[in-house]
Short mmCIF file of C-alpha atoms in Angstrom, two decimals:
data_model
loop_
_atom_site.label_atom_id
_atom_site.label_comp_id
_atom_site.label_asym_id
_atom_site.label_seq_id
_atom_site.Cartn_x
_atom_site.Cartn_y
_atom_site.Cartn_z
CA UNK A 11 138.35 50.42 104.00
CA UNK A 12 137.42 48.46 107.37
CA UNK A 13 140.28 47.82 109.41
CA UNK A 14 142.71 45.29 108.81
CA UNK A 15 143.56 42.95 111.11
CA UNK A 16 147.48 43.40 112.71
CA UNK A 17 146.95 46.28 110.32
CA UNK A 18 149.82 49.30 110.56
CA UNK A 19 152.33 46.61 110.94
CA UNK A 20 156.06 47.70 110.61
CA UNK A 21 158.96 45.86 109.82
CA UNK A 22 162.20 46.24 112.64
CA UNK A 23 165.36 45.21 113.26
CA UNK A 24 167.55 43.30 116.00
CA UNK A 25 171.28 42.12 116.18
CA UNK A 26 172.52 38.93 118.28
CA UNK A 27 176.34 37.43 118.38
CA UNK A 28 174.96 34.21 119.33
CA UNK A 29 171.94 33.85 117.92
CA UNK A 30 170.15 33.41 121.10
CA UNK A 31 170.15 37.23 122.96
CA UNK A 32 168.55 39.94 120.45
CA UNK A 33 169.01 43.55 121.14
CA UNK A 34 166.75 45.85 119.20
CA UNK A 35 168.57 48.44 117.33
CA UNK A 36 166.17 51.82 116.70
CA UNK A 37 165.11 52.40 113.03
CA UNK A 38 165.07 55.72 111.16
CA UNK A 39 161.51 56.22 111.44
CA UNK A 40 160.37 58.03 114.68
CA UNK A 41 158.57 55.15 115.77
CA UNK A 42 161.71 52.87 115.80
CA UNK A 43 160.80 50.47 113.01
CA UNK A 44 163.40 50.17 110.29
CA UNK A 45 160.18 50.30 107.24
CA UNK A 46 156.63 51.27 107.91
CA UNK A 47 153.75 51.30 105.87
CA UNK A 48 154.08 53.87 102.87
CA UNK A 49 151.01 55.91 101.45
CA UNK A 50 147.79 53.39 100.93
CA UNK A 51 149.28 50.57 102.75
CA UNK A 52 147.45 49.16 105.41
CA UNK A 53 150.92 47.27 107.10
CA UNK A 54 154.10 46.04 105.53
CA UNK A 55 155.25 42.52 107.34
CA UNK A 56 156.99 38.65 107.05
CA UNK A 57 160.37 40.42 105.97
CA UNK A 58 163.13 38.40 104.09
CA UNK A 59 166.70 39.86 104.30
CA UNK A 60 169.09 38.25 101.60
CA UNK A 61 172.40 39.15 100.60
CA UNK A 62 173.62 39.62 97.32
CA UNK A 63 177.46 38.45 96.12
CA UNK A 64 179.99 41.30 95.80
CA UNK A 65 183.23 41.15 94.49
CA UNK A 66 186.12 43.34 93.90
CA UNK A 67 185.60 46.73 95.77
CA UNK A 68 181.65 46.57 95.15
CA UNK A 69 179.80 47.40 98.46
CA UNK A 70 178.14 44.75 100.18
CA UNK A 71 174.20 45.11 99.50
CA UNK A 72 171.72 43.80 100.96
CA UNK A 73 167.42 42.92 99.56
CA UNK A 74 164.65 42.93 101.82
CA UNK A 75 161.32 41.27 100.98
CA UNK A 76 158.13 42.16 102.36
CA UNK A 77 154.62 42.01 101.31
CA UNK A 78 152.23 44.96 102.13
CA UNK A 79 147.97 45.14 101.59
CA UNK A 80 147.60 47.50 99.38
CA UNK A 81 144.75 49.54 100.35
CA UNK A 82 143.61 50.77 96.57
CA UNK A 83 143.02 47.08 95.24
CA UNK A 84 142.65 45.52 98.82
CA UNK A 85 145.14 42.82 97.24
CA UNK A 86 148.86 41.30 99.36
CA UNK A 87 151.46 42.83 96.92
CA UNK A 88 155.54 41.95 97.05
CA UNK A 89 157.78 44.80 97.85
CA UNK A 90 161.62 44.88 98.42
CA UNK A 91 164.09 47.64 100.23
CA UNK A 92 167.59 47.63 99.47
CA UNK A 93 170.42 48.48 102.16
CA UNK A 94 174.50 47.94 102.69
CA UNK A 95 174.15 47.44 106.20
CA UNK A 96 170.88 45.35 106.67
CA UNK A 97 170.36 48.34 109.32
CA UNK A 98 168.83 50.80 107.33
CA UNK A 99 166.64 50.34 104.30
CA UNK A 100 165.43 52.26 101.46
CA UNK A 101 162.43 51.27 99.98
CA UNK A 102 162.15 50.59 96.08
CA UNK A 103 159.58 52.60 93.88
CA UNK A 104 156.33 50.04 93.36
CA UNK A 105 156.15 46.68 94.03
CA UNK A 106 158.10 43.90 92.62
CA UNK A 107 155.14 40.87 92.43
CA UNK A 108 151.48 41.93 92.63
CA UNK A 109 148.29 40.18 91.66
CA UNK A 110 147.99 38.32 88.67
CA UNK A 111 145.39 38.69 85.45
CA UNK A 112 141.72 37.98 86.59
CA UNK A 113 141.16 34.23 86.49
CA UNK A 114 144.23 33.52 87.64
CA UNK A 115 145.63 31.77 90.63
CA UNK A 116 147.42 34.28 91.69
CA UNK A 117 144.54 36.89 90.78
CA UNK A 118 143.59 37.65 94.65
CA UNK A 119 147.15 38.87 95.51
CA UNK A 120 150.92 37.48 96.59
CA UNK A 121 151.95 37.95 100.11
CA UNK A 122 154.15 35.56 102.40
CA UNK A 123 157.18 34.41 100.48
CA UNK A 124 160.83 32.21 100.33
CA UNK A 125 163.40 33.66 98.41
CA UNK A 126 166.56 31.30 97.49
CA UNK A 127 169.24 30.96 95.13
CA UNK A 128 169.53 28.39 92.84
CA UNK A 129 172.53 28.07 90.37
CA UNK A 130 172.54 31.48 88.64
CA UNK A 131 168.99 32.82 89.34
CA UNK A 132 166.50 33.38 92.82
CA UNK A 133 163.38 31.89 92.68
CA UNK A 134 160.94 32.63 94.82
CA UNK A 135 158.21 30.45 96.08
CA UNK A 136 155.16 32.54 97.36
CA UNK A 137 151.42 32.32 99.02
CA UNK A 138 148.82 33.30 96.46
CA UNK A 139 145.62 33.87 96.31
CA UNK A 140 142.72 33.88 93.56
CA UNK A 141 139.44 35.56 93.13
CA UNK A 142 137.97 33.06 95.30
CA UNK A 143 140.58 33.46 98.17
CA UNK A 144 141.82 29.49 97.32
CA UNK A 145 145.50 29.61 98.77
CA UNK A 146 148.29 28.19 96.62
CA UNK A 147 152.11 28.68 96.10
CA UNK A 148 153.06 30.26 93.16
CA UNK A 149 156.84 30.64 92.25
CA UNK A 150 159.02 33.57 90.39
CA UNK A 151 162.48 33.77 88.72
CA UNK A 152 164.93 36.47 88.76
CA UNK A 153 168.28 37.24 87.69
CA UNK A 154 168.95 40.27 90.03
CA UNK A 155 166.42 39.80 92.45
CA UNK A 156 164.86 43.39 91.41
CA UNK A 157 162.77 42.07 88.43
CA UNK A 158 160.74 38.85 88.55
CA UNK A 159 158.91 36.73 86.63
CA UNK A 160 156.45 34.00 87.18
CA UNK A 161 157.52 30.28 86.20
CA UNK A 162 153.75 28.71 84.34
CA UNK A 163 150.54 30.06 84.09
CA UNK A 164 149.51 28.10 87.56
CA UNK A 165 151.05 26.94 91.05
CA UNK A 166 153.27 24.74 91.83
CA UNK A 167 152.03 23.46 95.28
CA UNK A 168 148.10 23.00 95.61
CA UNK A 169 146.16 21.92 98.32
CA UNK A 170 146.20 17.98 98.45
CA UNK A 171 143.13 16.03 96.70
CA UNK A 172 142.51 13.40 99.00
CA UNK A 173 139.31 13.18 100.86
CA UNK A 174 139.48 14.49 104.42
CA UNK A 175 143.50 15.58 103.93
CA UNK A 176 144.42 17.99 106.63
CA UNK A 177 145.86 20.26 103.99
CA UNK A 178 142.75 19.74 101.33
CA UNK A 179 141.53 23.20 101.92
CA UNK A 180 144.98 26.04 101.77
CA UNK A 181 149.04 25.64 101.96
CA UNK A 182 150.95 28.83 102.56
CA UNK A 183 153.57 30.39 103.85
CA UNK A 184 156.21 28.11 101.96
CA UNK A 185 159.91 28.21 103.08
CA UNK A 186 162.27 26.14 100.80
CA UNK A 187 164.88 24.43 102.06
CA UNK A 188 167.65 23.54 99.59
CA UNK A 189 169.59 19.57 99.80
CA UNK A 190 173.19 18.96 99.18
CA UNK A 191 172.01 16.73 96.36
CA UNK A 192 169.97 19.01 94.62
CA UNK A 193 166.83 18.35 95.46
CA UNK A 194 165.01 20.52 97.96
CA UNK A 195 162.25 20.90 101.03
CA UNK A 196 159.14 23.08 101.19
CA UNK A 197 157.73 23.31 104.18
CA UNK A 198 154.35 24.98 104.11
CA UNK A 199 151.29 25.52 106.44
CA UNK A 200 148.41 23.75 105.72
CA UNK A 201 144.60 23.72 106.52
CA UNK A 202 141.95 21.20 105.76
CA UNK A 203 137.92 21.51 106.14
CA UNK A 204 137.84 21.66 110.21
CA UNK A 205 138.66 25.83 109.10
CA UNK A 206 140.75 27.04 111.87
CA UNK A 207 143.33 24.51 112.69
CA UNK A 208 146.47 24.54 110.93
CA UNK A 209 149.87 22.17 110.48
CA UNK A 210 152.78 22.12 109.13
CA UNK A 211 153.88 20.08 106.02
CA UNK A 212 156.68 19.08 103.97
CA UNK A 213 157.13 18.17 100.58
CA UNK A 214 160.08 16.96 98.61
CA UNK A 215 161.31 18.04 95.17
CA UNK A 216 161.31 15.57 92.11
CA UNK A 217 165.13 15.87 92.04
CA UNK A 218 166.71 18.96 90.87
CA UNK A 219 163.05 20.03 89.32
CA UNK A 220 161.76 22.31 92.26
CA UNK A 221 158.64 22.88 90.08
CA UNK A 222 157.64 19.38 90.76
CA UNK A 223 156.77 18.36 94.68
CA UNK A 224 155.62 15.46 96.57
CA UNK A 225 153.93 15.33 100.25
CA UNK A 226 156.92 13.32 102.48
CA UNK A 227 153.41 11.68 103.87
CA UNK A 228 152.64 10.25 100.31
CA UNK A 229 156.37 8.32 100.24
CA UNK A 230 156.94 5.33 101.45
CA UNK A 231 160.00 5.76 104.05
CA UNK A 232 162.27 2.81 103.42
CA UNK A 233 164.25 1.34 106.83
CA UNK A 234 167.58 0.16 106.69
CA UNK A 235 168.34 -2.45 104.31
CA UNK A 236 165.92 -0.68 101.84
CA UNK A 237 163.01 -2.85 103.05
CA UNK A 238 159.71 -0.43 103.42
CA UNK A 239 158.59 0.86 107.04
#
């Protein structure tokens, strides 16, 4: 295949106290990184390191999210290491999300994603892709974070419909953001018809149903005294 570009990406690792100074630490592979590209990937990148709940004398675990181009199908595909450390990683067999069914939104491939816990369950809210390379967010369930499934048959976050919108064209890379109250934030990168410019946006749940969004610039902002700005 032609070359990709950032392609032979790897994925490292870095440790801070404050959050401010990062020290690399070295990775097992002999280039440093802490996961490279396996067999027929072209890169492995955007990680996600979550940690699961342990109790009792269980060992702390750790899930890494990544999404790789796989070079048989030339479609973004969802993968995920495990680790006890969040040091060293070992990569689980196949991927956990890949392209959907032909026809479907999703049909293109799955790459950049937001993994969070709600109640019970993760969902994860991710950038896909169709035949036509139209970028959407699609979103996944899973009760162990290993096995996931997709929630509906399309996306729940499209590009906007108004005329001229600055995101009419793609949103993607969504990162969620979950509210005391129980509603939640997706921010998202959009792009409208000028091609190469992008933003960033942010939409707000209907509530406690994060399958349901609305643009913040859609809603009228209310000053104090609940008289509209």
């Amino acid at each position: 295949p032609p070359p990709t570009r950032g392609g032979r990406m790897s994925i490292g690792v870095a440790l801070s106290n404050d959050g401010v100074h990062w020290g690399r630490v070295e990775g097992e592979h002999p280039s440093g990184a802490a996961l490279e590209p396996a067999e027929g990937e072209s890169f492995v990148g955007w990680p996600q390191a979550l940690r699961l709940p342990s109790s009792g004398d269980q060992e702390e675990s750790w899930l890494l999210y990544y999404h790789a181009l796989d070079e048989a199908s030339g479609r973004f595909a969802i993968g995920s290491a495990v680790s006890s450390d969040c040091v060293k990683w070992t990569r689980r067999d196949g991927y956990c999300l890949t392209a959907g069914p032909e026809g479907s939104f999703d049909a293109g491939g799955v790459s950049a994603r937001c993994v969070v816990r709600k109640g019970a369950e993760l969902l994860m809210f991710y950038e896909a892709v169709d035949a036509a390379r139209s970028h959407t967010i699609g979103l996944a369930r899973s009760a162990d974070g290993l096995s996931w499934e997709r929630i509906g048959a399309g996306p729940v976050f499209s590009p906007s419909a108004e005329p001229g919108a600055w995101d009419g064209v793609a949103v993607a890379r969504p990162w969620v953001v979950p509210m005391d109250d129980g509603s939640a934030r997706l921010y998202y990168v959009g792009r409208g018809a000028e091609g190469a410019v992008q933003r960033i946006g942010m939409a707000r749940s209907e509530g406690n149903d994060w399958t349901r969004w609305t643009r913040w610039a859609e809603e009228e902002e209310e000053e104090p005294g609940g008289e509209s700005a």
